[in-house]
PDB file of C-alpha atoms in Angstrom:
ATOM      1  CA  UNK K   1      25.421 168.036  36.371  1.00 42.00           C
ATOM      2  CA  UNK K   2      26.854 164.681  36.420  1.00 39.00           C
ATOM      3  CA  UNK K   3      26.502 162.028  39.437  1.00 39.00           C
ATOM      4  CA  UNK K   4      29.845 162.778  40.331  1.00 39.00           C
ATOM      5  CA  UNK K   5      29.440 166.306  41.126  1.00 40.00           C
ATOM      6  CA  UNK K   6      26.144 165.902  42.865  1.00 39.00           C
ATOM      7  CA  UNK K   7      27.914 163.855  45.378  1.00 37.00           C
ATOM      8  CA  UNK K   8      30.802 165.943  46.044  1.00 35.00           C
ATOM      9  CA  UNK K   9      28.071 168.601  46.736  1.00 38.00           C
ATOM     10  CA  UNK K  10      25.750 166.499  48.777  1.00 39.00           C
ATOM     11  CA  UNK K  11      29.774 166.117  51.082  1.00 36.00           C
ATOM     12  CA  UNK K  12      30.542 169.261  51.299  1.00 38.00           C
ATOM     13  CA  UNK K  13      27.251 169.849  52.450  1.00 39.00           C
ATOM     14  CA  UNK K  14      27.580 167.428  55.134  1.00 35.00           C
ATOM     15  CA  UNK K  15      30.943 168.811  56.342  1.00 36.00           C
ATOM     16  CA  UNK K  16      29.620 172.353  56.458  1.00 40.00           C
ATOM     17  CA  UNK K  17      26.390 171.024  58.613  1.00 39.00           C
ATOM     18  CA  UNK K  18      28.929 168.747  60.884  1.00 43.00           C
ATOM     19  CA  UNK K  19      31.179 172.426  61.403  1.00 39.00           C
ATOM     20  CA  UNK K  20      28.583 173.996  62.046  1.00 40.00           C
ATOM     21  CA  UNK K  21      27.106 171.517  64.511  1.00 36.00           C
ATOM     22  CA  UNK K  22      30.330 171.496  66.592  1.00 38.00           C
ATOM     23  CA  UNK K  23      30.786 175.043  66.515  1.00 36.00           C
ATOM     24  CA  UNK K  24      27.201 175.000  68.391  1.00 36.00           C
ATOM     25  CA  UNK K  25      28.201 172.590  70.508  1.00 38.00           C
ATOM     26  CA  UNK K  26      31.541 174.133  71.679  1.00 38.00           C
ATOM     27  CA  UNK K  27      29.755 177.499  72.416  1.00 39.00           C
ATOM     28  CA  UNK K  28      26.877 175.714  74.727  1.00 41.00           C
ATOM     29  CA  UNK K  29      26.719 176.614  78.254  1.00 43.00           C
ATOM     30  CA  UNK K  30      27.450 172.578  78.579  1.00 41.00           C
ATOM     31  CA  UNK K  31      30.790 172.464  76.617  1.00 39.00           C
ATOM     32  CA  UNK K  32      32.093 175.230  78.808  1.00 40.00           C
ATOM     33  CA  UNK K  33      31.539 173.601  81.754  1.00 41.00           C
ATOM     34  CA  UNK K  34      33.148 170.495  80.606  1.00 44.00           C
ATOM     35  CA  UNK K  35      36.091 172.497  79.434  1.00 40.00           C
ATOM     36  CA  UNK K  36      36.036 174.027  82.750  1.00 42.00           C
ATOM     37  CA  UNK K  37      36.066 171.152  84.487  1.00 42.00           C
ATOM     38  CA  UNK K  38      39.059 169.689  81.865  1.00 44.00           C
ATOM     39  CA  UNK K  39      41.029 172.569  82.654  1.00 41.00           C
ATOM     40  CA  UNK K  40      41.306 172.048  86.417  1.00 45.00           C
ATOM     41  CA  UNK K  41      41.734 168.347  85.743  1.00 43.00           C
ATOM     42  CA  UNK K  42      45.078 169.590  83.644  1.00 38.00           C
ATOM     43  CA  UNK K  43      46.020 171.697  86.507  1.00 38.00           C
ATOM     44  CA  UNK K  44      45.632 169.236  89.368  1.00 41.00           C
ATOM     45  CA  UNK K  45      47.673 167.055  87.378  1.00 41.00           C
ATOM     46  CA  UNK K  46      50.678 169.554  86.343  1.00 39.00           C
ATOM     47  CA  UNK K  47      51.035 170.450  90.021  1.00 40.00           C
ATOM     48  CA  UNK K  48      53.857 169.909  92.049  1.00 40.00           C
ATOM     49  CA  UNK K  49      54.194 166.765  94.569  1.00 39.00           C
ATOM     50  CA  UNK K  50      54.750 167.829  97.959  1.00 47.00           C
ATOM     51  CA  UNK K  51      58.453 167.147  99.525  1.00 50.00           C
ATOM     52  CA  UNK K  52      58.086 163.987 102.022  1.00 48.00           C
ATOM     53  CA  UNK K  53      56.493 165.638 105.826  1.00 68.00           C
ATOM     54  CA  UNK K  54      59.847 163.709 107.120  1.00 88.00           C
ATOM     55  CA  UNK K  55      62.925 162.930 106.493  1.00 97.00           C
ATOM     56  CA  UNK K  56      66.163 161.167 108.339  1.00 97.00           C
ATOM     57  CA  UNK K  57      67.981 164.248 106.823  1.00 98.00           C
ATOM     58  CA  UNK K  58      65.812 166.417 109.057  1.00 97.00           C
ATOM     59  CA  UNK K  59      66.764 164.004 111.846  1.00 97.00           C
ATOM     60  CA  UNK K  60      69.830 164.389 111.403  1.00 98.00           C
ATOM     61  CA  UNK K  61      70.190 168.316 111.718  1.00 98.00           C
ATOM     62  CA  UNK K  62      67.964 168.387 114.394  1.00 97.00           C
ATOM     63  CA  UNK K  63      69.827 165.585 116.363  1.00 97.00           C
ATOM     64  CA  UNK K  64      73.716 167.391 115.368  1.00 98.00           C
ATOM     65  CA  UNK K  65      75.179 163.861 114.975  1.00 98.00           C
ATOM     66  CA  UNK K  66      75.237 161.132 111.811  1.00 98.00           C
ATOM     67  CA  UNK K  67      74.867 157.720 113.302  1.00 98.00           C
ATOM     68  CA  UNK K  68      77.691 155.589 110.741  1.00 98.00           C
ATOM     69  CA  UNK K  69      77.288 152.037 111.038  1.00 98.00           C
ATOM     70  CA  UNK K  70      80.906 150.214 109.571  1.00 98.00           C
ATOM     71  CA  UNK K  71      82.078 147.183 110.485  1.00 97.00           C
ATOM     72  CA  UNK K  72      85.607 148.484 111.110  1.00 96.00           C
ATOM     73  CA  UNK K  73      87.466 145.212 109.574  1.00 93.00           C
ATOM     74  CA  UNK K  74      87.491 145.740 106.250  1.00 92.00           C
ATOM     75  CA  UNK K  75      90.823 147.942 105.143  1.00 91.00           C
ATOM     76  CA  UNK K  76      91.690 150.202 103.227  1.00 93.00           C
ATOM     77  CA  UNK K  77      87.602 151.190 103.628  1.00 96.00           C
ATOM     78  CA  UNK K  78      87.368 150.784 107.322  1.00 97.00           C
ATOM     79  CA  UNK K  79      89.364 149.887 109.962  1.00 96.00           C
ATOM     80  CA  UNK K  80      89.548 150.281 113.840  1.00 96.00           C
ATOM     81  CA  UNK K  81      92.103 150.712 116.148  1.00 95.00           C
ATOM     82  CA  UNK K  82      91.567 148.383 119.028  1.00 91.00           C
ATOM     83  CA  UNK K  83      94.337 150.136 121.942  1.00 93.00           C
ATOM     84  CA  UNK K  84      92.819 154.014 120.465  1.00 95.00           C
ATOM     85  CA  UNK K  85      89.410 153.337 119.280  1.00 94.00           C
ATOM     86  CA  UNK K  86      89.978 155.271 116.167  1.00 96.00           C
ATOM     87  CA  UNK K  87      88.363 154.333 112.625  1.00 98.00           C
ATOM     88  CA  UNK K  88      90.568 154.746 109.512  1.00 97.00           C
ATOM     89  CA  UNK K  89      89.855 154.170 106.282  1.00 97.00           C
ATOM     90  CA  UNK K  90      88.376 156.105 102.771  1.00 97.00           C
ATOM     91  CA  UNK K  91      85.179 155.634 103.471  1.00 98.00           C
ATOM     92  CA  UNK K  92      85.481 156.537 107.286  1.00 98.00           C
ATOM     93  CA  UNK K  93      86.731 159.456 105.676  1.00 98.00           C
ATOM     94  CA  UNK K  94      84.090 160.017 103.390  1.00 98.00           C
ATOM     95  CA  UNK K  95      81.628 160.208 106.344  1.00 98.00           C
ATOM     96  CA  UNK K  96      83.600 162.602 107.977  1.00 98.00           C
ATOM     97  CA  UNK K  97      83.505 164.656 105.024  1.00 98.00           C
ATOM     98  CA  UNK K  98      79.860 163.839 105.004  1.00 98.00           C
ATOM     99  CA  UNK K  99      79.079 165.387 108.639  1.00 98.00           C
ATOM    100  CA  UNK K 100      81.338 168.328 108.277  1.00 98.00           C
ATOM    101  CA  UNK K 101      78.814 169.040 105.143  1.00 98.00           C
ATOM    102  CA  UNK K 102      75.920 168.502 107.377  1.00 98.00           C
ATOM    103  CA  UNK K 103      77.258 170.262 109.763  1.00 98.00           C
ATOM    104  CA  UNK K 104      77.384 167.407 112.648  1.00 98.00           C
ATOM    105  CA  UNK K 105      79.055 165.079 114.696  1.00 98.00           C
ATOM    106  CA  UNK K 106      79.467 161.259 113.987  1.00 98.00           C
ATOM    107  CA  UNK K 107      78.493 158.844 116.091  1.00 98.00           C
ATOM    108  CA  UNK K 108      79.953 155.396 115.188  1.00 98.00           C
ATOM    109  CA  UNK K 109      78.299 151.932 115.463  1.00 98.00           C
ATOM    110  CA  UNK K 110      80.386 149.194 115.505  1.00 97.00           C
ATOM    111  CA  UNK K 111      79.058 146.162 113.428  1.00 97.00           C
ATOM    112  CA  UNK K 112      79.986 143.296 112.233  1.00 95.00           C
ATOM    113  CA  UNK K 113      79.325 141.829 108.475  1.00 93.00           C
ATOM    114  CA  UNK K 114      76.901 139.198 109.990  1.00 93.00           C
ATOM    115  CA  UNK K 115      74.780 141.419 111.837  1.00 96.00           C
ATOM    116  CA  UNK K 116      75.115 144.725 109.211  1.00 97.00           C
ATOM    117  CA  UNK K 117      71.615 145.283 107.987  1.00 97.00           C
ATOM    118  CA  UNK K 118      70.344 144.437 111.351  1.00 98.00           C
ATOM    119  CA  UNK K 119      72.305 146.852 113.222  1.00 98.00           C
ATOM    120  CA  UNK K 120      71.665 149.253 110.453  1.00 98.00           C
ATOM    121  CA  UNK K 121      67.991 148.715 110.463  1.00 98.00           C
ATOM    122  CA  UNK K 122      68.185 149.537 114.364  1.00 98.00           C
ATOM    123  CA  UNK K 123      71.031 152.157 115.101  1.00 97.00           C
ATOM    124  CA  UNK K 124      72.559 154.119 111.968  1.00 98.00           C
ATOM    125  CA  UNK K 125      71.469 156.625 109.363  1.00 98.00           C
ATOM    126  CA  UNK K 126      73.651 155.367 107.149  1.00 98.00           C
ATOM    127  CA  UNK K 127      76.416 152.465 106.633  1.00 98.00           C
ATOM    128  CA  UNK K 128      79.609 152.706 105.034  1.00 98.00           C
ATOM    129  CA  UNK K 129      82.604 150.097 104.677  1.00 97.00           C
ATOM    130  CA  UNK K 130      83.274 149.043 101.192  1.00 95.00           C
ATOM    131  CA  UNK K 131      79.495 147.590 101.394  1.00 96.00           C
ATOM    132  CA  UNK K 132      78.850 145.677  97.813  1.00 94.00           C
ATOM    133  CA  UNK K 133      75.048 146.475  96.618  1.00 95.00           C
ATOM    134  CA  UNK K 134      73.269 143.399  96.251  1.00 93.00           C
ATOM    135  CA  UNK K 135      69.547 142.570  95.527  1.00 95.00           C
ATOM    136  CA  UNK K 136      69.004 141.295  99.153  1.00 94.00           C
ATOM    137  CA  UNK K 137      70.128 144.331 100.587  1.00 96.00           C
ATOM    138  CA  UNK K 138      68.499 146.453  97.988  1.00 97.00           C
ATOM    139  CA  UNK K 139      65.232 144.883  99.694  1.00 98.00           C
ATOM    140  CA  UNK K 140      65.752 146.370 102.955  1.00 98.00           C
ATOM    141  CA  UNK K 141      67.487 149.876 102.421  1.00 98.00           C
ATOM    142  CA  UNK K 142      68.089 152.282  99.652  1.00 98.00           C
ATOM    143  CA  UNK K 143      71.877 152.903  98.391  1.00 98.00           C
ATOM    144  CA  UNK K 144      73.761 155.924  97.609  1.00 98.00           C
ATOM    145  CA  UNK K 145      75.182 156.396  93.883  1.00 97.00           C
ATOM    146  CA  UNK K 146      77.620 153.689  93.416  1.00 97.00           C
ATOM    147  CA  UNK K 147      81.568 155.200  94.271  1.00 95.00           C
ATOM    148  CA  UNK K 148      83.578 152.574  92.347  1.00 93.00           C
ATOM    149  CA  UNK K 149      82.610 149.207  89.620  1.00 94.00           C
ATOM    150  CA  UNK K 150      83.930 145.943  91.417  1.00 95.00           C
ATOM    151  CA  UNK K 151      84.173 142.323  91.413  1.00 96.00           C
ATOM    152  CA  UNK K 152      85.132 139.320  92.748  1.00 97.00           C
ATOM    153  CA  UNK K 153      89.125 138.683  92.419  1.00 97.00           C
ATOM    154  CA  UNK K 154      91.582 135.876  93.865  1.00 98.00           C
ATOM    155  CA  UNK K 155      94.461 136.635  95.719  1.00 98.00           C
ATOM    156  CA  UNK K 156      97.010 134.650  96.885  1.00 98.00           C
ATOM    157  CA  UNK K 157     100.623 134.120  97.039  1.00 98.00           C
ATOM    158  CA  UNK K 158     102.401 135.421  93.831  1.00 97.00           C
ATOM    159  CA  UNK K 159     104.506 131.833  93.173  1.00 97.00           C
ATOM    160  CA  UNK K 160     100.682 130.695  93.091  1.00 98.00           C
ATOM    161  CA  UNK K 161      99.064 132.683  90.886  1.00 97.00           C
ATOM    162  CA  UNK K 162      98.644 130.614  88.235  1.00 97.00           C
ATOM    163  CA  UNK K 163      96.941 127.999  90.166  1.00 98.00           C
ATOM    164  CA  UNK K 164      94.084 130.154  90.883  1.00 98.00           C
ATOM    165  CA  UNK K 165      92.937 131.317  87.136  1.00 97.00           C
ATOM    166  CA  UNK K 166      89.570 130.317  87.647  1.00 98.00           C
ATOM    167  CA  UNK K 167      86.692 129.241  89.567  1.00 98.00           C
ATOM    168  CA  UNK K 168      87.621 125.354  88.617  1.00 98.00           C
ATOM    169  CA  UNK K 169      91.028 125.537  89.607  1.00 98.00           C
ATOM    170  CA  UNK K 170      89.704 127.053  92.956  1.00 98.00           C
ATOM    171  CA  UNK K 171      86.899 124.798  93.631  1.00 98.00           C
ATOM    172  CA  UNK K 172      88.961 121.503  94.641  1.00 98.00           C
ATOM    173  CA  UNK K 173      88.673 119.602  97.993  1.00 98.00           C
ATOM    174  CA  UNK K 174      92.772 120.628  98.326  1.00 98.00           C
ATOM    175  CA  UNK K 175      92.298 124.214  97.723  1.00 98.00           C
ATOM    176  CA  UNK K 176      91.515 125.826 101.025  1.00 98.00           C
ATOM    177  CA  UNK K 177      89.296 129.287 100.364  1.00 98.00           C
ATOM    178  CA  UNK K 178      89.624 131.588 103.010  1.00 98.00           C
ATOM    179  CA  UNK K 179      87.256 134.451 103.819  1.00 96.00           C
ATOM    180  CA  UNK K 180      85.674 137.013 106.465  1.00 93.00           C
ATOM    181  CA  UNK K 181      81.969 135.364 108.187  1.00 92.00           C
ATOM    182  CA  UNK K 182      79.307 137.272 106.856  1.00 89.00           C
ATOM    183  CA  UNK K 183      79.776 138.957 103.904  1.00 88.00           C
ATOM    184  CA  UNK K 184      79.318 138.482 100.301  1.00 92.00           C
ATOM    185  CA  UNK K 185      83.235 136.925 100.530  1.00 94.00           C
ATOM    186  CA  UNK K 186      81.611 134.206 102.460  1.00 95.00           C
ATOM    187  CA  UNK K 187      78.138 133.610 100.025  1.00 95.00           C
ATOM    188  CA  UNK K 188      80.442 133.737  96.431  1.00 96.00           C
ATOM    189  CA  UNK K 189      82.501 130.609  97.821  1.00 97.00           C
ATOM    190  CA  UNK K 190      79.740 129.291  99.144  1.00 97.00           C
ATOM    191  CA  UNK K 191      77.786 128.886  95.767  1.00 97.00           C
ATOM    192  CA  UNK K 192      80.945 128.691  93.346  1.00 98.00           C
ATOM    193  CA  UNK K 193      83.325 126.688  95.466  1.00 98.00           C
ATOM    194  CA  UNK K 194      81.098 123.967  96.547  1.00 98.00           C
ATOM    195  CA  UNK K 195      83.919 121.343  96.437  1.00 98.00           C
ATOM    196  CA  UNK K 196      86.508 123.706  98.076  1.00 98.00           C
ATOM    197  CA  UNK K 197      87.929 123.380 101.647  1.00 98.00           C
ATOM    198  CA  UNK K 198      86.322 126.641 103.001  1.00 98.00           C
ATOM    199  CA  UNK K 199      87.358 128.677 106.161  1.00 98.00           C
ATOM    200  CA  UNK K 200      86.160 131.800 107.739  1.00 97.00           C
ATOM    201  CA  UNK K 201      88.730 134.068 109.630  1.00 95.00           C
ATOM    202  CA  UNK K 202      89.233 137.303 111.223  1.00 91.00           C
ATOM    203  CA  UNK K 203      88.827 139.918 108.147  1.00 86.00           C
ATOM    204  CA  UNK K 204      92.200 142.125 109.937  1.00 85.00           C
ATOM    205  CA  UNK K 205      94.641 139.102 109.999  1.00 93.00           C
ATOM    206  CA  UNK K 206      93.165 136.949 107.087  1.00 95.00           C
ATOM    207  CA  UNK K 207      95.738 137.518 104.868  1.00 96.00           C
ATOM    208  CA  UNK K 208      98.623 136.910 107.006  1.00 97.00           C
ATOM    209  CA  UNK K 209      96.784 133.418 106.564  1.00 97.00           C
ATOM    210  CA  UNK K 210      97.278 133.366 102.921  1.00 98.00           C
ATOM    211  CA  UNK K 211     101.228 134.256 103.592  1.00 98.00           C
ATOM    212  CA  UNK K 212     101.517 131.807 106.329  1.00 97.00           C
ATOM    213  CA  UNK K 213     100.525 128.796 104.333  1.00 97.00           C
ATOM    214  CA  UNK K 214      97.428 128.193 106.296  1.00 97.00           C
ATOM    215  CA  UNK K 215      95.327 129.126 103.307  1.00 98.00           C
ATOM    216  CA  UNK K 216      95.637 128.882  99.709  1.00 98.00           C
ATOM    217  CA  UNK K 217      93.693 131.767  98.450  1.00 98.00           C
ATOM    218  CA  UNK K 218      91.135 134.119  99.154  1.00 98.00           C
ATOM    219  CA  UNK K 219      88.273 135.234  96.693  1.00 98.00           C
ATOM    220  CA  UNK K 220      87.074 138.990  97.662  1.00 96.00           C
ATOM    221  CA  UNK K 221      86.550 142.300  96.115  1.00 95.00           C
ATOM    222  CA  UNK K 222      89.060 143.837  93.421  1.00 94.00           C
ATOM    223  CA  UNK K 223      89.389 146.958  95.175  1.00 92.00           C
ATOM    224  CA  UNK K 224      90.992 144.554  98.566  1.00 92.00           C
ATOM    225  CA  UNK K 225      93.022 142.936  96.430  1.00 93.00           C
ATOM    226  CA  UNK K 226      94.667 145.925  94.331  1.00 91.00           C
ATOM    227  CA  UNK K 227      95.119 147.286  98.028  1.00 91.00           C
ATOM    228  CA  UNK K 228      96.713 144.050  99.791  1.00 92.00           C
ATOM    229  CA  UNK K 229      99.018 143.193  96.876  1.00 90.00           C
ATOM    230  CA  UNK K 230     100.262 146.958  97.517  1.00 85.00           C
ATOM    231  CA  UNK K 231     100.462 146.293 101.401  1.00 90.00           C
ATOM    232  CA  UNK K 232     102.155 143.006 101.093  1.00 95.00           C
ATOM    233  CA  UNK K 233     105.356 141.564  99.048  1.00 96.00           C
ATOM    234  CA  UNK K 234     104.062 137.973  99.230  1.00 97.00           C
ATOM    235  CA  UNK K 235     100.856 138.417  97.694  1.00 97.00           C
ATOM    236  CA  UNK K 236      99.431 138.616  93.955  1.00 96.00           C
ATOM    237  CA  UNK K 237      96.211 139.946  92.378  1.00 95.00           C
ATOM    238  CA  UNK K 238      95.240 136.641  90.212  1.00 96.00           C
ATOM    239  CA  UNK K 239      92.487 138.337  87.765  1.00 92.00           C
ATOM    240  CA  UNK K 240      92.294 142.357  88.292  1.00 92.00           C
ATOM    241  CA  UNK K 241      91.168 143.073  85.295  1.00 93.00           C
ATOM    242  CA  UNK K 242      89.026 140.496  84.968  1.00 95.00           C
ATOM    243  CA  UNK K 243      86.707 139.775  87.689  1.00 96.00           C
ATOM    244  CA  UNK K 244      84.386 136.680  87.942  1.00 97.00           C
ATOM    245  CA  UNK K 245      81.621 138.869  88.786  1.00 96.00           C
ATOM    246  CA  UNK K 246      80.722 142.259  88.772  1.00 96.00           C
ATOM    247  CA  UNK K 247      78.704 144.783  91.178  1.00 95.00           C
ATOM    248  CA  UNK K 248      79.323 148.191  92.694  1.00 96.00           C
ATOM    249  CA  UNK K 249      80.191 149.567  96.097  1.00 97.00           C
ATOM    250  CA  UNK K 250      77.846 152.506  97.776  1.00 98.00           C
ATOM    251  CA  UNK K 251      76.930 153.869 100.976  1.00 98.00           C
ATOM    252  CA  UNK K 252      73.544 152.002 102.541  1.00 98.00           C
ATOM    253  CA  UNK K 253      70.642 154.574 103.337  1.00 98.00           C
ATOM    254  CA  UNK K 254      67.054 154.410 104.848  1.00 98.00           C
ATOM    255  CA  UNK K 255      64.333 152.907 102.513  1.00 98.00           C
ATOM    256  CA  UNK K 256      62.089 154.900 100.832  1.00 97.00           C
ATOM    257  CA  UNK K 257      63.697 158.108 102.164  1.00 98.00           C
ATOM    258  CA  UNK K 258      64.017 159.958  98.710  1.00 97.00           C
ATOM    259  CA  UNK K 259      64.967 163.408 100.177  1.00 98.00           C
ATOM    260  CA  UNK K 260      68.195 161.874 102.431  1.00 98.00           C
ATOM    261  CA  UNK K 261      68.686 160.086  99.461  1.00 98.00           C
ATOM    262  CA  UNK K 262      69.028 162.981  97.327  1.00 98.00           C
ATOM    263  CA  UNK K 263      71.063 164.650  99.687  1.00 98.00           C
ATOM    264  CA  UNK K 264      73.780 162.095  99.712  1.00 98.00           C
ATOM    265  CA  UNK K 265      73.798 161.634  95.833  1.00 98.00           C
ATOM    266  CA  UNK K 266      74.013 165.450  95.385  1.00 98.00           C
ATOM    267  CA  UNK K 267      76.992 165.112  97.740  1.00 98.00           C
ATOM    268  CA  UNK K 268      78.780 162.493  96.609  1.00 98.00           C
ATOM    269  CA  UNK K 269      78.587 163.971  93.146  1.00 97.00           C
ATOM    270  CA  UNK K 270      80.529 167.116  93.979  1.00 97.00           C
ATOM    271  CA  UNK K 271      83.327 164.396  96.215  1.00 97.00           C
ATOM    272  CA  UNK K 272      83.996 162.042  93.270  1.00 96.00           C
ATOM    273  CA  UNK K 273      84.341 165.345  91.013  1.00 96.00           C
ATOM    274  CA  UNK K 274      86.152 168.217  93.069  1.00 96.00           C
ATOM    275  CA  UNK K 275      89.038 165.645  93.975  1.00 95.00           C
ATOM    276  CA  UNK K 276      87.923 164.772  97.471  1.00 97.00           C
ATOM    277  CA  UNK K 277      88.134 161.277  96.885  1.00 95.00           C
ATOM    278  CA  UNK K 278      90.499 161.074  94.912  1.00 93.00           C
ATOM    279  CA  UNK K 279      92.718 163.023  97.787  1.00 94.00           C
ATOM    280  CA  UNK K 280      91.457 160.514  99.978  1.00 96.00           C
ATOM    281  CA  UNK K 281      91.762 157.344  98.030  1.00 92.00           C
ATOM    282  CA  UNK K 282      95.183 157.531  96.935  1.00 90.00           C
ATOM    283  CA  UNK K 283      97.358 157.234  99.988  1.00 89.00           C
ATOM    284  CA  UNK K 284      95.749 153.854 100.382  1.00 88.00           C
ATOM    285  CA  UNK K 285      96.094 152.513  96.411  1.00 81.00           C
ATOM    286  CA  UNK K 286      99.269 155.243  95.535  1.00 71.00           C
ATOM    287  CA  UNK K 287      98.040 157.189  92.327  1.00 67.00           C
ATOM    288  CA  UNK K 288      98.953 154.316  89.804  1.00 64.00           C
ATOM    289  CA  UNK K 289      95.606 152.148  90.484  1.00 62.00           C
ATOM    290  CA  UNK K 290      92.601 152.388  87.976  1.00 67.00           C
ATOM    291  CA  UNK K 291      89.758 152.090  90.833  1.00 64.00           C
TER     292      UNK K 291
END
């Protein structure tokens, strides 16, 4: 026999001994127990997590009422009617639609864009109102599946258009900047129109501003601006289609409450695809606007 054989002998004896040895070893009274023991390992891990003890959905039902907070100034989203009391708008709409699912009243809380998260924080289950999602709020509160893309767009009057292109031409001590106190109108002029002459106004009557001559233009969501330059003859979307920013708008929610969360998402889903928002969106926009 040559050397060569010998030692493929002397490894195949080795394997066979190290088979063998296992085999042993996986029959012991030990190895059972530690496959035992792996076993309910697997299973604790494959189980189930419990749904959260609590929830603001469960709230909710038990209460009969949705406490909205909107700020009631912000058209065609929401609006209220000083002489009737009586909110307006798609997403006023959208939590009615909401609480008739739910099977509840609402309960509105009027707030303001200054004091929204803290009134929200104290008062409401959830706030709606064309509300932009933004990191800062995303600190405080969970939000709903975004409704519609967005982004900042200038509007002004339509022999004027061409003087507001860009953030450059906008941000010039003679360019007055009009917005709503608050909001994220207020915080984009603030950081790209640092040279600007900026205002704040009433969010109802701020573009009658723009018409008036008391302001040159006004820098605010795409979706107000597709809606105003269908409300009023005078004015012109500058940019429509292209925004100097982009986010998205959604309802706000409580933090960490996954199962309300759900509930909302799961709902929205079936409004943005059974035509329930559409059917409410388009006597504000008419059914020619790309949202």
């Amino acid at each position: 026999m040559t050397a060569h054989s010998s030692t493929l002998t002397s490894t195949t004896a080795l394997l066979a001994a190290g088979a063998a040895v296992a085999l042993l070893t996986a029959c012991s009274p030990a190895s059972e127990a530690d496959a035992e023991h792996g076993a309910d390992q697997s299973t604790e891990q494959a189980a189930p997590q419990s749904l959260e003890d609590s929830s603001r959905l469960d709230e909710v039902l038990d209460a009969g009422s949705l406490a909205v907070c909107t700020t009631g100034d912000y058209p065609p989203f929401t609006e209220l009617d000083e002489e009737t009391g009586e909110y307006t708008g798609i997403d006023v709409d959208m939590a009615r639609d909401l609480a008739e699912h739910l099977e509840v009243e609402v309960d509105w809380v009027q707030t303001s864009w200054d004091d929204l998260m803290e009134d929200y924080l104290a008062e409401c289950d959830i706030a709606v109102g064309g509300i932009s999602i933004n990191t800062a709020r995303s600190e405080q509160v969970f939000f709903s599946a975004p409704l519609m893309e967005d982004g900042k767009t200038p509007i002004t009057r339509c022999e004027n258009v061409d003087e507001y292109r860009t953030i450059e031409q906008i941000n010039d001590p003679d360019v007055t900047s009009i917005m709503p106190s608050g909001g994220t109108n207020e915080i984009f002029a603030q950081e790209h129109y640092p040279d600007g002459d900026l205002v704040t106004h009433d969010n109802l009557t701020i573009f009658d501003q723009i018409v008036d001559g008391e302001a040159d233009v006004m820098t605010t969501d795409r979706s107000e601006v597709l809606w105003i330059a269908h409300e009023y003859d005078e004015l012109c979307a500058v940019n429509p289609d292209e925004p100097f920013d982009y986010f998205e708008k959604a309802y706000m929610l409580p933090r960490g409450d996954t199962v309300m969360k759900h509930y909302v998402d799961q709902w929205l889903t079936m409004a943005l695809n059974d035509g329930t928002y559409e059917e409410i969106t388009e006597p504000w926009f008419g059914d020619d606007v790309d949202l």
